PDB file of C-alpha atoms in Angstrom:
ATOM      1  CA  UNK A 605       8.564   4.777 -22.040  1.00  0.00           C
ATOM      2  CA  UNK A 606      11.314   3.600 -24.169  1.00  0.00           C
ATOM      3  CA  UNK A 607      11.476  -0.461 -23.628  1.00  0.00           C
ATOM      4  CA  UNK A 608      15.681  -0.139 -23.425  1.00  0.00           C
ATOM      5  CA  UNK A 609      15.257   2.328 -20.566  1.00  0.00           C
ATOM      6  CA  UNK A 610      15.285   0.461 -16.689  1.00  0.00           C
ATOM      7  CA  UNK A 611      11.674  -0.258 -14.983  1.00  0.00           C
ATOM      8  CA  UNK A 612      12.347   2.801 -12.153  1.00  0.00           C
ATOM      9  CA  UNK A 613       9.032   1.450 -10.884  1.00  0.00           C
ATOM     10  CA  UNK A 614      10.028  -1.909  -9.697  1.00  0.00           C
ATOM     11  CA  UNK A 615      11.527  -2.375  -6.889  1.00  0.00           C
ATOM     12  CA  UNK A 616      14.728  -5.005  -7.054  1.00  0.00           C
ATOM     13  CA  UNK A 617      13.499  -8.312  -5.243  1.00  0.00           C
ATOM     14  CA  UNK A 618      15.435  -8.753  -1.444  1.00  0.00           C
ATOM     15  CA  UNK A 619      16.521 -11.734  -1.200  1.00  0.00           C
ATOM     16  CA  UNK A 620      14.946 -13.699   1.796  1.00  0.00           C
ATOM     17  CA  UNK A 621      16.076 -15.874   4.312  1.00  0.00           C
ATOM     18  CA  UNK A 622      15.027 -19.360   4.178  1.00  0.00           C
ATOM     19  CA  UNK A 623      12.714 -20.679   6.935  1.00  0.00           C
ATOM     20  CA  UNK A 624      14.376 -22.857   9.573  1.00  0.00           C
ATOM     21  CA  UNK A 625      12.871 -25.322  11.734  1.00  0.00           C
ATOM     22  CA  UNK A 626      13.927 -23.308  14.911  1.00  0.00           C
ATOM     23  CA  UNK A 627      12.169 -19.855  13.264  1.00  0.00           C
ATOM     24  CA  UNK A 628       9.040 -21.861  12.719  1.00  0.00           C
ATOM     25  CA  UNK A 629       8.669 -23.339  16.329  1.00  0.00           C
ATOM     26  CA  UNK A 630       9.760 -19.902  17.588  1.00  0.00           C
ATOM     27  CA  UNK A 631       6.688 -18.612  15.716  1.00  0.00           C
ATOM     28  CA  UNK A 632       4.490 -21.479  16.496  1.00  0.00           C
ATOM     29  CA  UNK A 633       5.506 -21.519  20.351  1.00  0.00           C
ATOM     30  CA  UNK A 634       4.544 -17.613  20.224  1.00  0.00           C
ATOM     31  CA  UNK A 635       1.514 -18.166  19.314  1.00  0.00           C
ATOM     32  CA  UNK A 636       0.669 -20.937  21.332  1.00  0.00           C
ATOM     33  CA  UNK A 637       1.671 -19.034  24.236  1.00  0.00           C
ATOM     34  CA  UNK A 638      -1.278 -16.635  23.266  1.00  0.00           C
ATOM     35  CA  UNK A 639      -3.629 -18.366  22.484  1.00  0.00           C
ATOM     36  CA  UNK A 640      -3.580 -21.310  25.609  1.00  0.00           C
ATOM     37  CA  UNK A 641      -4.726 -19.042  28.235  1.00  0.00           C
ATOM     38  CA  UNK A 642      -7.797 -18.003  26.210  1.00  0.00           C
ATOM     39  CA  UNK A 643      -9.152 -21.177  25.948  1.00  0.00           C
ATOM     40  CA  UNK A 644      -8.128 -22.240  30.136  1.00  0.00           C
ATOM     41  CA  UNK A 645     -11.532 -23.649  31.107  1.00  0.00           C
ATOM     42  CA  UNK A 646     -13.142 -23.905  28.127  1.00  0.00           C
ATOM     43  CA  UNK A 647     -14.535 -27.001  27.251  1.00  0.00           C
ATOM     44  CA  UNK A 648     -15.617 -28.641  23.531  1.00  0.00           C
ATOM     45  CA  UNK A 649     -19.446 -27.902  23.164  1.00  0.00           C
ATOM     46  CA  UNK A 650     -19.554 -24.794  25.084  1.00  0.00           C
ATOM     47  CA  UNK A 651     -22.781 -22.902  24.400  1.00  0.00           C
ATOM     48  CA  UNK A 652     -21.812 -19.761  23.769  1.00  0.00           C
ATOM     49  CA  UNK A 653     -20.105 -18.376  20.426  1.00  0.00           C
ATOM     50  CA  UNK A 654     -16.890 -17.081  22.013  1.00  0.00           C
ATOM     51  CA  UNK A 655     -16.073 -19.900  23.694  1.00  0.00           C
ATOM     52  CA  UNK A 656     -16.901 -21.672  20.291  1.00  0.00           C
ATOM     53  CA  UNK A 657     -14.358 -19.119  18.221  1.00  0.00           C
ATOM     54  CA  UNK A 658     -11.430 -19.635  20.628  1.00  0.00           C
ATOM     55  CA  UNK A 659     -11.692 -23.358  20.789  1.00  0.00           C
ATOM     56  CA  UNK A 660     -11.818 -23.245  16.725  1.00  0.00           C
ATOM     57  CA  UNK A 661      -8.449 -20.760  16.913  1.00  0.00           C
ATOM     58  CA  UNK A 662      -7.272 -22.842  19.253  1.00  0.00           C
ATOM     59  CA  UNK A 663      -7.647 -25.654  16.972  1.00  0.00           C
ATOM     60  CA  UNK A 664      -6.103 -24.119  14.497  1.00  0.00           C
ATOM     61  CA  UNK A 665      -3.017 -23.211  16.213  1.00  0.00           C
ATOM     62  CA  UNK A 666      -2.684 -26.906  16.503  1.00  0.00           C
ATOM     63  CA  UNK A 667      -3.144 -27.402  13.252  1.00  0.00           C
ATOM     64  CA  UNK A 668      -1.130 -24.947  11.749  1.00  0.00           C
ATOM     65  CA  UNK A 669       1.852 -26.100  14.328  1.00  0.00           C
ATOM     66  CA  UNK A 670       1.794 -29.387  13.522  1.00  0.00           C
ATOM     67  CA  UNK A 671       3.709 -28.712  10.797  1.00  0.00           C
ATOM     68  CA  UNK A 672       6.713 -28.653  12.759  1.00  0.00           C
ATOM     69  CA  UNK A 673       6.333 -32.592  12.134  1.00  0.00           C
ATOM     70  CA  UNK A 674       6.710 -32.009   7.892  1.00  0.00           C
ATOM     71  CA  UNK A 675       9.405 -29.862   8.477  1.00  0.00           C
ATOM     72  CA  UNK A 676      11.200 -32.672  10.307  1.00  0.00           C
ATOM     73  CA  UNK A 677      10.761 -35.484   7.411  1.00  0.00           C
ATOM     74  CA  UNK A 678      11.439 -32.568   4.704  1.00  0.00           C
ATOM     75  CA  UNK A 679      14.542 -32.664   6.123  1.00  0.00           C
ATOM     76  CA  UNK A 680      15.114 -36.079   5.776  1.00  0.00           C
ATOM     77  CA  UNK A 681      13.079 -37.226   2.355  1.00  0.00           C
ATOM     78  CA  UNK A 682      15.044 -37.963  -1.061  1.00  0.00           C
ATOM     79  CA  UNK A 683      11.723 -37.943  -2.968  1.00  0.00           C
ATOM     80  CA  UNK A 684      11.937 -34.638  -4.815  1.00  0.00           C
ATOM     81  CA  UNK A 685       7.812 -33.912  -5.011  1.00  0.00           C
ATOM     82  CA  UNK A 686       6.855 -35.493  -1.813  1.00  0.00           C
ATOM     83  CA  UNK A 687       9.562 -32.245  -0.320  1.00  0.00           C
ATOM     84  CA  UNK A 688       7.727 -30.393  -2.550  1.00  0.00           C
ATOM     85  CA  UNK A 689       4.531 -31.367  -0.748  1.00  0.00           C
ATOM     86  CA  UNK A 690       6.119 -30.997   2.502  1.00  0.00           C
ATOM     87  CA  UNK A 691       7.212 -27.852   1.708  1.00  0.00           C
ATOM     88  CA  UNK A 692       3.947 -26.271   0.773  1.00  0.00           C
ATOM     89  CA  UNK A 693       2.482 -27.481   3.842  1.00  0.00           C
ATOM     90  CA  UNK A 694       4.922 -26.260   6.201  1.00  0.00           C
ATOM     91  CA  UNK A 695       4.825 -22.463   3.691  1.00  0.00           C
ATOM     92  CA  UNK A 696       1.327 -22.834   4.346  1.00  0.00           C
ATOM     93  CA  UNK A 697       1.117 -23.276   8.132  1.00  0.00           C
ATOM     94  CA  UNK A 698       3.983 -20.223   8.221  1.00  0.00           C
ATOM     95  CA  UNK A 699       1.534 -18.191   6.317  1.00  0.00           C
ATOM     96  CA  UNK A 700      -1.481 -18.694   8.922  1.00  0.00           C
ATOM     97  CA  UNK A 701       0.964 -18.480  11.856  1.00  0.00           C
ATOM     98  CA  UNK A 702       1.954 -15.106  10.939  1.00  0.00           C
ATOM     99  CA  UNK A 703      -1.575 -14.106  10.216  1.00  0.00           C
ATOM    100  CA  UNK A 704      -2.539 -14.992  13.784  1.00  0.00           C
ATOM    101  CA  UNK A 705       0.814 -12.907  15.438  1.00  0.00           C
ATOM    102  CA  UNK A 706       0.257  -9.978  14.011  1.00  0.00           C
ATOM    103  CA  UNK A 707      -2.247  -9.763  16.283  1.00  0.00           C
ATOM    104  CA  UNK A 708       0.249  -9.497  19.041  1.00  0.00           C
ATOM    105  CA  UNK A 709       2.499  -7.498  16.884  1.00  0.00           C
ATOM    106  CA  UNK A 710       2.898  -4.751  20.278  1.00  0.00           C
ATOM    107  CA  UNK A 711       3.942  -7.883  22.273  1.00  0.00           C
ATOM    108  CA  UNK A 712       7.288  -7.239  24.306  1.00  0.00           C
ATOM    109  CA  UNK A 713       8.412 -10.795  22.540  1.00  0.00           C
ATOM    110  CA  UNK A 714       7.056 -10.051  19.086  1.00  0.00           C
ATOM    111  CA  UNK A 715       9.675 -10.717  16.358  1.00  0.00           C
ATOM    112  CA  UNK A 716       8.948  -8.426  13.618  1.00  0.00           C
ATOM    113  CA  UNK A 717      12.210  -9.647  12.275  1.00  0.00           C
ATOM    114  CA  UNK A 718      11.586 -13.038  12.270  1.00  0.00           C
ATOM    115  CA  UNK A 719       7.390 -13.187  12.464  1.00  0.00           C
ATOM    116  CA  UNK A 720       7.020 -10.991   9.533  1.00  0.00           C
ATOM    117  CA  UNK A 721       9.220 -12.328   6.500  1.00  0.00           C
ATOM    118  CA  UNK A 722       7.345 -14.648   3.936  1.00  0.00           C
ATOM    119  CA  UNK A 723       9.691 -17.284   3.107  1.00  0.00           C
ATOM    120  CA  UNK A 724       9.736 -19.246  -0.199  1.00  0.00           C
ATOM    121  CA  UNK A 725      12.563 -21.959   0.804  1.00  0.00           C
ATOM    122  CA  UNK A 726      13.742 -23.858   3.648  1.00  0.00           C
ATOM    123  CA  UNK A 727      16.724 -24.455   5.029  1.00  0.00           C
ATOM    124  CA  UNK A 728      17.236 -27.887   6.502  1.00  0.00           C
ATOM    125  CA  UNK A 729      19.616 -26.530   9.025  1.00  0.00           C
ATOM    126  CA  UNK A 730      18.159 -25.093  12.332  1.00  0.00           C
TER     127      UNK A 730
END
């Protein structure tokens, strides 16, 4: 291949949307809505592994959505790393989010649009 000649092979990069606060709770609020009835009547400690496994996703929905809270003071910080920080952790949470939805990708209020973009900026807007 003659090095002057254009990669045909690569595909040009599409430029992505960045992630706004209302797209993550949208996702995070989705998956909630999921996962909560699972777990109705579970209690910590159960015996059996099931109950054990939703708890733990359960858990980690929490976890994961609780970035909603570094998205906020992201939006607000002048300190240059600690929005870098912020912004990996929120990235992060995105990431898991959409791991868990895809489960539910044949849900009537799946948003294959929205759910299944990786972002690599935010927008502080909503």
């Amino acid at each position: 291949m003659d090095p002057q000649e254009p990669n045909t092979w690569v595909q040009p990069a599409r430029e992505r949307e960045p992630l706004t606060r209302d797209v993550f709770v949208l996702l995070a609020d989705f998956v909630s809505a999921r996962i909560d009835p699972l777990i109705a009547g579970i209690r910590r400690g159960a015996d059996d592994n099931t109950s054990r496994a939703l708890y733990a996703l359960h858990i980690q929905v929490i976890h994961y959505s609780s970035a909603r809270a570094a998205f906020e003071r992201w939006r607000t910080s002048d300190d240059p790393d600690e929005r870098n920080r912020l912004e990996q952790r929120v990235c992060w949470a995105w990431d898991g989010l959409c791991g868990l939805a895809w489960s539910w990708e044949d849900h009537p209020d799946y948003r294959a649009d929205l759910f299944g973009r990786n972002h690599q900026t935010m927008s502080a807007s909503d």
